[in-house]
Amino acid sequence: MLQTRNEPRRTVGSFWEASVPPPKQDRQLIGNAMFEVAVIGAGFAGLSAALKLAQAGVSVCVLEAEHVGYGASGRNGGFCCLGGTKLDERQLIRKFGLEEARKFVAYQVAGINLVAQRLDSWGVGADRHSKGEIYLAHRPKDVAALREEAGFLKENFGIKARMLSREDLQAEGYGGPGFHGGMHMPYGFALNPMAYIQALADHVRRAGGKIFGKTPVTGLTRDGDRWNLETEHGFVRARKVVLAANGYANENVPRWLHGRTLPVMSSVQVTRPLSEAELSAQGWTSETMAADTRTLLHYFRLLPDRRFLFGTRGGIFESPSALAAMQKRARADFSTMFPAWAGIEPDYSWHGHVCLSRSLTPFVGEVPGLDGVYAAMGWHGSGIAMASISGEKVAGLITGKFRQQDLPAPLQRPFRKFPLPALRKLYLQGAYWWYGWRDR
């Protein structure tokens, strides 16, 4: 017998939580239930899959360990942009060929358009702004690299990126002593990710999908023609399963996941609203979302209410001391990059998991050796667009309206295990030290 109950909602202290009404508190699963499809994870990918399935008349539930928006989908910087992989376009061409690389870039653009279409059709503003994204050269030598990249993208992908000199940056409101030039990409926009994920969850519920909060899945076993998904207070039986917890996945559910992904930290800080005098003093008045050219990049943008968001990569461990050190580094970097605001403390500060794979590409498809189990994971810190469209594609694979071979090749390769999985965070720490030295 299926029962449900409410439990207190955990928060992470983000600006996004404070900027929107509290989300609907989905009840916890108590007892047993049966669905055609069970989705693990109520993020952009999991909810997108559930929405498409529910709209097709499929009985579907979403099992979420905490609540909608608790994971990366509610903690990210709100950049709906190109991405989803740590491979650049040249690397994609070398690994998969030009045509597949073009398909993959087109897939990313389609993901951006999907999110925009959803927000428009649902009447959700989500504080959208920014026409595209700008990459800022943090060293003089990176300007030439950006200029070469702009030519390469135009020649091979038809992307018309715009180069900006240091003088252009100052004139257009990208003020900072460490910015030597920039390349503007015409795709993407910024948004409030919590407003989007809440709207997405609402539409899943309206379409007939069921969301269970406070319901982590602790086991996945085969029983005849169905899978049993064990939870703390019951289980769900389903013919198909979607793994969509990304950097918040229990890597023992299923055991196949063990050692195949690597969650690392990303931190975000948001200031109080800045006055026009403070913005002018720094010379940053643009609302375009931005990132620098470091491997361990910084990403930042001016929000519509004139708060400034500043995010960093580079954390690995989640102990209190490691998190405090990560936030201290982020604060020091912020003060160096935006010295006019060095004395402005953040109103909000939080962190989240970025999910890496060994191949540095996502995986979207059926898990090898596990009939009826699908995955949509591994967004490498850029999941708003990529996870949204990939969730829809997984639903298409389940209903037979889409074929695995129709996906771009970079998405088709199942995750491989990291060498010596128990040590993967330690050897990544070594790589991060190398990246930090190289970024200087």
PDB file of N, CA and C in Angstrom, residues 293-387:
ATOM      1  N   THR A 293      39.361  32.784 -19.138  1.00  0.00           N
ATOM      2  CA  THR A 293      39.976  31.746 -19.961  1.00  0.00           C
ATOM      3  C   THR A 293      40.812  30.759 -19.147  1.00  0.00           C
ATOM      4  N   ARG A 294      40.709  30.788 -17.837  1.00  0.00           N
ATOM      5  CA  ARG A 294      41.418  29.816 -17.014  1.00  0.00           C
ATOM      6  C   ARG A 294      40.823  28.419 -17.197  1.00  0.00           C
ATOM      7  N   THR A 295      41.661  27.399 -17.016  1.00  0.00           N
ATOM      8  CA  THR A 295      41.141  26.033 -16.971  1.00  0.00           C
ATOM      9  C   THR A 295      40.256  25.867 -15.744  1.00  0.00           C
ATOM     10  N   LEU A 296      40.745  26.323 -14.591  1.00  0.00           N
ATOM     11  CA  LEU A 296      39.922  26.389 -13.383  1.00  0.00           C
ATOM     12  C   LEU A 296      39.231  27.746 -13.398  1.00  0.00           C
ATOM     13  N   LEU A 297      38.191  27.822 -14.190  1.00  0.00           N
ATOM     14  CA  LEU A 297      37.627  29.115 -14.569  1.00  0.00           C
ATOM     15  C   LEU A 297      36.853  29.789 -13.449  1.00  0.00           C
ATOM     16  N   HIS A 298      36.659  31.094 -13.632  1.00  0.00           N
ATOM     17  CA  HIS A 298      35.714  31.886 -12.859  1.00  0.00           C
ATOM     18  C   HIS A 298      34.546  32.228 -13.784  1.00  0.00           C
ATOM     19  N   TYR A 299      33.354  32.252 -13.254  1.00  0.00           N
ATOM     20  CA  TYR A 299      32.182  32.652 -14.035  1.00  0.00           C
ATOM     21  C   TYR A 299      31.401  33.680 -13.219  1.00  0.00           C
ATOM     22  N   PHE A 300      30.840  34.678 -13.897  1.00  0.00           N
ATOM     23  CA  PHE A 300      30.271  35.795 -13.154  1.00  0.00           C
ATOM     24  C   PHE A 300      29.294  36.552 -14.037  1.00  0.00           C
ATOM     25  N   ARG A 301      28.396  37.282 -13.365  1.00  0.00           N
ATOM     26  CA  ARG A 301      27.429  38.110 -14.093  1.00  0.00           C
ATOM     27  C   ARG A 301      26.732  39.062 -13.136  1.00  0.00           C
ATOM     28  N   LEU A 302      26.276  40.162 -13.690  1.00  0.00           N
ATOM     29  CA  LEU A 302      25.482  41.132 -12.966  1.00  0.00           C
ATOM     30  C   LEU A 302      24.016  40.731 -13.078  1.00  0.00           C
ATOM     31  N   LEU A 303      23.372  40.532 -11.940  1.00  0.00           N
ATOM     32  CA  LEU A 303      21.978  40.098 -11.941  1.00  0.00           C
ATOM     33  C   LEU A 303      21.043  41.281 -12.189  1.00  0.00           C
ATOM     34  N   PRO A 304      19.801  41.031 -12.584  1.00  0.00           N
ATOM     35  CA  PRO A 304      18.876  42.129 -12.874  1.00  0.00           C
ATOM     36  C   PRO A 304      18.650  43.086 -11.707  1.00  0.00           C
ATOM     37  N   ASP A 305      18.774  42.605 -10.459  1.00  0.00           N
ATOM     38  CA  ASP A 305      18.579  43.501  -9.307  1.00  0.00           C
ATOM     39  C   ASP A 305      19.886  44.168  -8.881  1.00  0.00           C
ATOM     40  N   ARG A 306      20.929  44.038  -9.732  1.00  0.00           N
ATOM     41  CA  ARG A 306      22.242  44.674  -9.563  1.00  0.00           C
ATOM     42  C   ARG A 306      23.111  43.985  -8.516  1.00  0.00           C
ATOM     43  N   ARG A 307      22.736  42.822  -8.068  1.00  0.00           N
ATOM     44  CA  ARG A 307      23.674  41.991  -7.320  1.00  0.00           C
ATOM     45  C   ARG A 307      24.698  41.430  -8.312  1.00  0.00           C
ATOM     46  N   PHE A 308      25.851  41.026  -7.787  1.00  0.00           N
ATOM     47  CA  PHE A 308      26.876  40.435  -8.643  1.00  0.00           C
ATOM     48  C   PHE A 308      27.120  39.004  -8.192  1.00  0.00           C
ATOM     49  N   LEU A 309      27.044  38.082  -9.163  1.00  0.00           N
ATOM     50  CA  LEU A 309      27.285  36.660  -8.908  1.00  0.00           C
ATOM     51  C   LEU A 309      28.692  36.316  -9.364  1.00  0.00           C
ATOM     52  N   PHE A 310      29.415  35.573  -8.516  1.00  0.00           N
ATOM     53  CA  PHE A 310      30.796  35.193  -8.812  1.00  0.00           C
ATOM     54  C   PHE A 310      30.992  33.738  -8.425  1.00  0.00           C
ATOM     55  N   GLY A 311      31.372  32.913  -9.408  1.00  0.00           N
ATOM     56  CA  GLY A 311      31.544  31.487  -9.150  1.00  0.00           C
ATOM     57  C   GLY A 311      32.939  31.016  -9.517  1.00  0.00           C
ATOM     58  N   THR A 312      33.365  29.928  -8.883  1.00  0.00           N
ATOM     59  CA  THR A 312      34.695  29.381  -9.126  1.00  0.00           C
ATOM     60  C   THR A 312      34.627  27.862  -9.251  1.00  0.00           C
ATOM     61  N   ARG A 313      35.612  27.299  -9.916  1.00  0.00           N
ATOM     62  CA  ARG A 313      35.849  25.864  -9.959  1.00  0.00           C
ATOM     63  C   ARG A 313      37.106  25.557  -9.148  1.00  0.00           C
ATOM     64  N   GLY A 314      37.310  24.273  -8.854  1.00  0.00           N
ATOM     65  CA  GLY A 314      38.585  23.882  -8.289  1.00  0.00           C
ATOM     66  C   GLY A 314      38.526  23.122  -6.984  1.00  0.00           C
ATOM     67  N   GLY A 315      37.365  23.061  -6.315  1.00  0.00           N
ATOM     68  CA  GLY A 315      37.275  22.291  -5.085  1.00  0.00           C
ATOM     69  C   GLY A 315      37.054  20.813  -5.371  1.00  0.00           C
ATOM     70  N   ILE A 316      37.575  19.951  -4.518  1.00  0.00           N
ATOM     71  CA  ILE A 316      37.437  18.511  -4.690  1.00  0.00           C
ATOM     72  C   ILE A 316      36.768  17.876  -3.476  1.00  0.00           C
ATOM     73  N   PHE A 317      37.261  18.223  -2.305  1.00  0.00           N
ATOM     74  CA  PHE A 317      36.777  17.595  -1.077  1.00  0.00           C
ATOM     75  C   PHE A 317      35.713  18.473  -0.418  1.00  0.00           C
ATOM     76  N   GLU A 318      34.809  17.831   0.333  1.00  0.00           N
ATOM     77  CA  GLU A 318      33.649  18.541   0.891  1.00  0.00           C
ATOM     78  C   GLU A 318      33.690  18.607   2.414  1.00  0.00           C
ATOM     79  N   SER A 319      34.869  18.467   2.997  1.00  0.00           N
ATOM     80  CA  SER A 319      34.988  18.629   4.440  1.00  0.00           C
ATOM     81  C   SER A 319      34.833  20.108   4.797  1.00  0.00           C
ATOM     82  N   PRO A 320      34.462  20.428   6.041  1.00  0.00           N
ATOM     83  CA  PRO A 320      34.325  21.843   6.423  1.00  0.00           C
ATOM     84  C   PRO A 320      35.585  22.659   6.158  1.00  0.00           C
ATOM     85  N   SER A 321      36.761  22.090   6.433  1.00  0.00           N
ATOM     86  CA  SER A 321      37.998  22.844   6.217  1.00  0.00           C
ATOM     87  C   SER A 321      38.260  23.074   4.734  1.00  0.00           C
ATOM     88  N   ALA A 322      37.974  22.053   3.907  1.00  0.00           N
ATOM     89  CA  ALA A 322      38.188  22.193   2.468  1.00  0.00           C
ATOM     90  C   ALA A 322      37.224  23.214   1.874  1.00  0.00           C
ATOM     91  N   LEU A 323      35.978  23.193   2.324  1.00  0.00           N
ATOM     92  CA  LEU A 323      35.002  24.164   1.828  1.00  0.00           C
ATOM     93  C   LEU A 323      35.370  25.578   2.256  1.00  0.00           C
ATOM     94  N   ALA A 324      35.839  25.736   3.489  1.00  0.00           N
ATOM     95  CA  ALA A 324      36.246  27.063   3.962  1.00  0.00           C
ATOM     96  C   ALA A 324      37.426  27.585   3.145  1.00  0.00           C
ATOM     97  N   ALA A 325      38.369  26.699   2.823  1.00  0.00           N
ATOM     98  CA  ALA A 325      39.517  27.106   2.010  1.00  0.00           C
ATOM     99  C   ALA A 325      39.083  27.484   0.605  1.00  0.00           C
ATOM    100  N   MET A 326      38.125  26.739   0.038  1.00  0.00           N
ATOM    101  CA  MET A 326      37.629  27.044  -1.293  1.00  0.00           C
ATOM    102  C   MET A 326      36.964  28.417  -1.318  1.00  0.00           C
ATOM    103  N   GLN A 327      36.152  28.708  -0.320  1.00  0.00           N
ATOM    104  CA  GLN A 327      35.482  30.010  -0.268  1.00  0.00           C
ATOM    105  C   GLN A 327      36.480  31.141  -0.044  1.00  0.00           C
ATOM    106  N   LYS A 328      37.530  30.873   0.734  1.00  0.00           N
ATOM    107  CA  LYS A 328      38.565  31.890   0.953  1.00  0.00           C
ATOM    108  C   LYS A 328      39.290  32.209  -0.345  1.00  0.00           C
ATOM    109  N   ARG A 329      39.616  31.148  -1.123  1.00  0.00           N
ATOM    110  CA  ARG A 329      40.263  31.373  -2.424  1.00  0.00           C
ATOM    111  C   ARG A 329      39.347  32.157  -3.352  1.00  0.00           C
ATOM    112  N   ALA A 330      38.067  31.795  -3.357  1.00  0.00           N
ATOM    113  CA  ALA A 330      37.111  32.493  -4.212  1.00  0.00           C
ATOM    114  C   ALA A 330      37.016  33.967  -3.837  1.00  0.00           C
ATOM    115  N   ARG A 331      37.030  34.235  -2.537  1.00  0.00           N
ATOM    116  CA  ARG A 331      36.933  35.619  -2.078  1.00  0.00           C
ATOM    117  C   ARG A 331      38.173  36.414  -2.499  1.00  0.00           C
ATOM    118  N   ALA A 332      39.345  35.773  -2.387  1.00  0.00           N
ATOM    119  CA  ALA A 332      40.579  36.447  -2.793  1.00  0.00           C
ATOM    120  C   ALA A 332      40.584  36.715  -4.288  1.00  0.00           C
ATOM    121  N   ASP A 333      40.129  35.753  -5.079  1.00  0.00           N
ATOM    122  CA  ASP A 333      40.072  35.934  -6.530  1.00  0.00           C
ATOM    123  C   ASP A 333      39.105  37.053  -6.901  1.00  0.00           C
ATOM    124  N   PHE A 334      37.965  37.088  -6.234  1.00  0.00           N
ATOM    125  CA  PHE A 334      36.976  38.136  -6.494  1.00  0.00           C
ATOM    126  C   PHE A 334      37.588  39.515  -6.231  1.00  0.00           C
ATOM    127  N   SER A 335      38.286  39.666  -5.119  1.00  0.00           N
ATOM    128  CA  SER A 335      38.863  40.962  -4.758  1.00  0.00           C
ATOM    129  C   SER A 335      39.946  41.384  -5.746  1.00  0.00           C
ATOM    130  N   THR A 336      40.698  40.397  -6.277  1.00  0.00           N
ATOM    131  CA  THR A 336      41.735  40.712  -7.258  1.00  0.00           C
ATOM    132  C   THR A 336      41.130  41.110  -8.600  1.00  0.00           C
ATOM    133  N   MET A 337      40.104  40.420  -9.018  1.00  0.00           N
ATOM    134  CA  MET A 337      39.506  40.677 -10.324  1.00  0.00           C
ATOM    135  C   MET A 337      38.616  41.906 -10.328  1.00  0.00           C
ATOM    136  N   PHE A 338      38.006  42.202  -9.171  1.00  0.00           N
ATOM    137  CA  PHE A 338      37.090  43.352  -9.065  1.00  0.00           C
ATOM    138  C   PHE A 338      37.481  44.178  -7.842  1.00  0.00           C
ATOM    139  N   PRO A 339      38.631  44.863  -7.919  1.00  0.00           N
ATOM    140  CA  PRO A 339      39.187  45.533  -6.735  1.00  0.00           C
ATOM    141  C   PRO A 339      38.298  46.632  -6.160  1.00  0.00           C
ATOM    142  N   ALA A 340      37.469  47.264  -6.982  1.00  0.00           N
ATOM    143  CA  ALA A 340      36.595  48.318  -6.462  1.00  0.00           C
ATOM    144  C   ALA A 340      35.547  47.746  -5.512  1.00  0.00           C
ATOM    145  N   TRP A 341      35.333  46.441  -5.562  1.00  0.00           N
ATOM    146  CA  TRP A 341      34.330  45.794  -4.717  1.00  0.00           C
ATOM    147  C   TRP A 341      34.960  44.907  -3.649  1.00  0.00           C
ATOM    148  N   ALA A 342      36.255  45.060  -3.435  1.00  0.00           N
ATOM    149  CA  ALA A 342      36.965  44.160  -2.524  1.00  0.00           C
ATOM    150  C   ALA A 342      36.388  44.179  -1.113  1.00  0.00           C
ATOM    151  N   GLY A 343      35.836  45.293  -0.706  1.00  0.00           N
ATOM    152  CA  GLY A 343      35.287  45.392   0.647  1.00  0.00           C
ATOM    153  C   GLY A 343      33.844  44.960   0.768  1.00  0.00           C
ATOM    154  N   ILE A 344      33.239  44.519  -0.318  1.00  0.00           N
ATOM    155  CA  ILE A 344      31.816  44.137  -0.293  1.00  0.00           C
ATOM    156  C   ILE A 344      31.717  42.636  -0.029  1.00  0.00           C
ATOM    157  N   GLU A 345      31.213  42.281   1.121  1.00  0.00           N
ATOM    158  CA  GLU A 345      31.069  40.872   1.482  1.00  0.00           C
ATOM    159  C   GLU A 345      29.839  40.277   0.802  1.00  0.00           C
ATOM    160  N   PRO A 346      29.869  38.974   0.513  1.00  0.00           N
ATOM    161  CA  PRO A 346      28.691  38.362  -0.115  1.00  0.00           C
ATOM    162  C   PRO A 346      27.517  38.249   0.841  1.00  0.00           C
ATOM    163  N   ASP A 347      26.329  38.444   0.312  1.00  0.00           N
ATOM    164  CA  ASP A 347      25.100  38.184   1.066  1.00  0.00           C
ATOM    165  C   ASP A 347      24.793  36.692   1.109  1.00  0.00           C
ATOM    166  N   TYR A 348      25.203  35.990   0.056  1.00  0.00           N
ATOM    167  CA  TYR A 348      24.916  34.551  -0.059  1.00  0.00           C
ATOM    168  C   TYR A 348      26.170  33.836  -0.555  1.00  0.00           C
ATOM    169  N   SER A 349      26.396  32.659  -0.022  1.00  0.00           N
ATOM    170  CA  SER A 349      27.538  31.849  -0.443  1.00  0.00           C
ATOM    171  C   SER A 349      27.157  30.378  -0.313  1.00  0.00           C
ATOM    172  N   TRP A 350      27.412  29.603  -1.363  1.00  0.00           N
ATOM    173  CA  TRP A 350      27.061  28.184  -1.341  1.00  0.00           C
ATOM    174  C   TRP A 350      27.945  27.416  -2.311  1.00  0.00           C
ATOM    175  N   HIS A 351      27.783  26.113  -2.340  1.00  0.00           N
ATOM    176  CA  HIS A 351      28.563  25.284  -3.255  1.00  0.00           C
ATOM    177  C   HIS A 351      27.696  24.154  -3.775  1.00  0.00           C
ATOM    178  N   GLY A 352      28.180  23.500  -4.817  1.00  0.00           N
ATOM    179  CA  GLY A 352      27.461  22.369  -5.385  1.00  0.00           C
ATOM    180  C   GLY A 352      28.417  21.435  -6.096  1.00  0.00           C
ATOM    181  N   HIS A 353      27.885  20.305  -6.567  1.00  0.00           N
ATOM    182  CA  HIS A 353      28.703  19.295  -7.233  1.00  0.00           C
ATOM    183  C   HIS A 353      28.653  19.472  -8.743  1.00  0.00           C
ATOM    184  N   VAL A 354      29.796  19.422  -9.384  1.00  0.00           N
ATOM    185  CA  VAL A 354      29.937  19.313 -10.831  1.00  0.00           C
ATOM    186  C   VAL A 354      30.320  17.866 -11.130  1.00  0.00           C
ATOM    187  N   CYS A 355      29.646  17.239 -12.073  1.00  0.00           N
ATOM    188  CA  CYS A 355      29.871  15.820 -12.364  1.00  0.00           C
ATOM    189  C   CYS A 355      30.784  15.664 -13.582  1.00  0.00           C
ATOM    190  N   LEU A 356      31.960  15.087 -13.360  1.00  0.00           N
ATOM    191  CA  LEU A 356      32.912  14.828 -14.430  1.00  0.00           C
ATOM    192  C   LEU A 356      32.901  13.344 -14.803  1.00  0.00           C
ATOM    193  N   SER A 357      33.224  13.062 -16.051  1.00  0.00           N
ATOM    194  CA  SER A 357      33.434  11.682 -16.489  1.00  0.00           C
ATOM    195  C   SER A 357      34.865  11.548 -16.990  1.00  0.00           C
ATOM    196  N   ARG A 358      35.348  10.326 -17.083  1.00  0.00           N
ATOM    197  CA  ARG A 358      36.722  10.112 -17.535  1.00  0.00           C
ATOM    198  C   ARG A 358      36.921  10.595 -18.969  1.00  0.00           C
ATOM    199  N   SER A 359      35.905  10.425 -19.808  1.00  0.00           N
ATOM    200  CA  SER A 359      36.009  10.851 -21.206  1.00  0.00           C
ATOM    201  C   SER A 359      35.769  12.341 -21.392  1.00  0.00           C
ATOM    202  N   LEU A 360      35.325  13.014 -20.327  1.00  0.00           N
ATOM    203  CA  LEU A 360      34.996  14.447 -20.347  1.00  0.00           C
ATOM    204  C   LEU A 360      33.797  14.755 -21.236  1.00  0.00           C
ATOM    205  N   THR A 361      32.957  13.757 -21.479  1.00  0.00           N
ATOM    206  CA  THR A 361      31.710  13.933 -22.224  1.00  0.00           C
ATOM    207  C   THR A 361      30.565  13.299 -21.444  1.00  0.00           C
ATOM    208  N   PRO A 362      29.320  13.747 -21.679  1.00  0.00           N
ATOM    209  CA  PRO A 362      28.172  13.134 -21.010  1.00  0.00           C
ATOM    210  C   PRO A 362      27.875  11.753 -21.592  1.00  0.00           C
ATOM    211  N   PHE A 363      27.001  11.034 -20.917  1.00  0.00           N
ATOM    212  CA  PHE A 363      26.458   9.793 -21.462  1.00  0.00           C
ATOM    213  C   PHE A 363      24.946   9.860 -21.414  1.00  0.00           C
ATOM    214  N   VAL A 364      24.331   9.593 -22.557  1.00  0.00           N
ATOM    215  CA  VAL A 364      22.874   9.577 -22.682  1.00  0.00           C
ATOM    216  C   VAL A 364      22.503   8.288 -23.407  1.00  0.00           C
ATOM    217  N   GLY A 365      21.857   7.362 -22.708  1.00  0.00           N
ATOM    218  CA  GLY A 365      21.485   6.114 -23.366  1.00  0.00           C
ATOM    219  C   GLY A 365      21.290   4.978 -22.394  1.00  0.00           C
ATOM    220  N   GLU A 366      21.120   3.756 -22.939  1.00  0.00           N
ATOM    221  CA  GLU A 366      20.893   2.580 -22.115  1.00  0.00           C
ATOM    222  C   GLU A 366      22.226   2.077 -21.555  1.00  0.00           C
ATOM    223  N   VAL A 367      22.200   1.720 -20.285  1.00  0.00           N
ATOM    224  CA  VAL A 367      23.401   1.268 -19.593  1.00  0.00           C
ATOM    225  C   VAL A 367      23.760  -0.145 -20.068  1.00  0.00           C
ATOM    226  N   PRO A 368      24.999  -0.382 -20.457  1.00  0.00           N
ATOM    227  CA  PRO A 368      25.392  -1.718 -20.926  1.00  0.00           C
ATOM    228  C   PRO A 368      25.148  -2.791 -19.864  1.00  0.00           C
ATOM    229  N   GLY A 369      24.507  -3.880 -20.275  1.00  0.00           N
ATOM    230  CA  GLY A 369      24.286  -5.004 -19.374  1.00  0.00           C
ATOM    231  C   GLY A 369      23.126  -4.854 -18.424  1.00  0.00           C
ATOM    232  N   LEU A 370      22.444  -3.728 -18.441  1.00  0.00           N
ATOM    233  CA  LEU A 370      21.299  -3.511 -17.549  1.00  0.00           C
ATOM    234  C   LEU A 370      20.081  -3.166 -18.400  1.00  0.00           C
ATOM    235  N   ASP A 371      19.385  -4.185 -18.828  1.00  0.00           N
ATOM    236  CA  ASP A 371      18.251  -4.012 -19.732  1.00  0.00           C
ATOM    237  C   ASP A 371      17.188  -3.115 -19.113  1.00  0.00           C
ATOM    238  N   GLY A 372      16.876  -2.022 -19.817  1.00  0.00           N
ATOM    239  CA  GLY A 372      15.834  -1.122 -19.344  1.00  0.00           C
ATOM    240  C   GLY A 372      16.303  -0.043 -18.394  1.00  0.00           C
ATOM    241  N   VAL A 373      17.625   0.036 -18.129  1.00  0.00           N
ATOM    242  CA  VAL A 373      18.167   1.102 -17.281  1.00  0.00           C
ATOM    243  C   VAL A 373      18.897   2.099 -18.178  1.00  0.00           C
ATOM    244  N   TYR A 374      18.516   3.361 -18.086  1.00  0.00           N
ATOM    245  CA  TYR A 374      19.067   4.418 -18.931  1.00  0.00           C
ATOM    246  C   TYR A 374      19.767   5.462 -18.053  1.00  0.00           C
ATOM    247  N   ALA A 375      20.713   6.167 -18.648  1.00  0.00           N
ATOM    248  CA  ALA A 375      21.424   7.226 -17.937  1.00  0.00           C
ATOM    249  C   ALA A 375      21.391   8.512 -18.740  1.00  0.00           C
ATOM    250  N   ALA A 376      21.332   9.614 -18.032  1.00  0.00           N
ATOM    251  CA  ALA A 376      21.486  10.951 -18.625  1.00  0.00           C
ATOM    252  C   ALA A 376      22.239  11.761 -17.585  1.00  0.00           C
ATOM    253  N   MET A 377      23.569  11.777 -17.711  1.00  0.00           N
ATOM    254  CA  MET A 377      24.428  12.338 -16.665  1.00  0.00           C
ATOM    255  C   MET A 377      25.738  12.837 -17.261  1.00  0.00           C
ATOM    256  N   GLY A 378      26.461  13.615 -16.439  1.00  0.00           N
ATOM    257  CA  GLY A 378      27.815  14.031 -16.794  1.00  0.00           C
ATOM    258  C   GLY A 378      27.866  15.335 -17.564  1.00  0.00           C
ATOM    259  N   TRP A 379      27.365  16.426 -16.979  1.00  0.00           N
ATOM    260  CA  TRP A 379      27.247  17.691 -17.723  1.00  0.00           C
ATOM    261  C   TRP A 379      28.457  18.592 -17.561  1.00  0.00           C
ATOM    262  N   HIS A 380      29.401  18.247 -16.704  1.00  0.00           N
ATOM    263  CA  HIS A 380      30.674  18.972 -16.585  1.00  0.00           C
ATOM    264  C   HIS A 380      30.487  20.455 -16.283  1.00  0.00           C
ATOM    265  N   GLY A 381      29.482  20.755 -15.486  1.00  0.00           N
ATOM    266  CA  GLY A 381      29.284  22.125 -15.029  1.00  0.00           C
ATOM    267  C   GLY A 381      28.431  22.996 -15.917  1.00  0.00           C
ATOM    268  N   SER A 382      27.896  22.452 -17.004  1.00  0.00           N
ATOM    269  CA  SER A 382      27.032  23.238 -17.905  1.00  0.00           C
ATOM    270  C   SER A 382      25.806  22.403 -18.245  1.00  0.00           C
ATOM    271  N   GLY A 383      24.906  22.258 -17.285  1.00  0.00           N
ATOM    272  CA  GLY A 383      23.832  21.298 -17.447  1.00  0.00           C
ATOM    273  C   GLY A 383      22.453  21.842 -17.725  1.00  0.00           C
ATOM    274  N   ILE A 384      22.251  23.158 -17.668  1.00  0.00           N
ATOM    275  CA  ILE A 384      20.877  23.648 -17.811  1.00  0.00           C
ATOM    276  C   ILE A 384      20.312  23.264 -19.172  1.00  0.00           C
ATOM    277  N   ALA A 385      21.015  23.609 -20.227  1.00  0.00           N
ATOM    278  CA  ALA A 385      20.541  23.280 -21.574  1.00  0.00           C
ATOM    279  C   ALA A 385      20.751  21.809 -21.896  1.00  0.00           C
ATOM    280  N   MET A 386      21.950  21.297 -21.635  1.00  0.00           N
ATOM    281  CA  MET A 386      22.292  19.934 -22.014  1.00  0.00           C
ATOM    282  C   MET A 386      21.438  18.904 -21.290  1.00  0.00           C
ATOM    283  N   ALA A 387      21.230  19.079 -19.985  1.00  0.00           N
ATOM    284  CA  ALA A 387      20.415  18.129 -19.238  1.00  0.00           C
ATOM    285  C   ALA A 387      18.963  18.200 -19.666  1.00  0.00           C
TER     286      ALA A 387
END
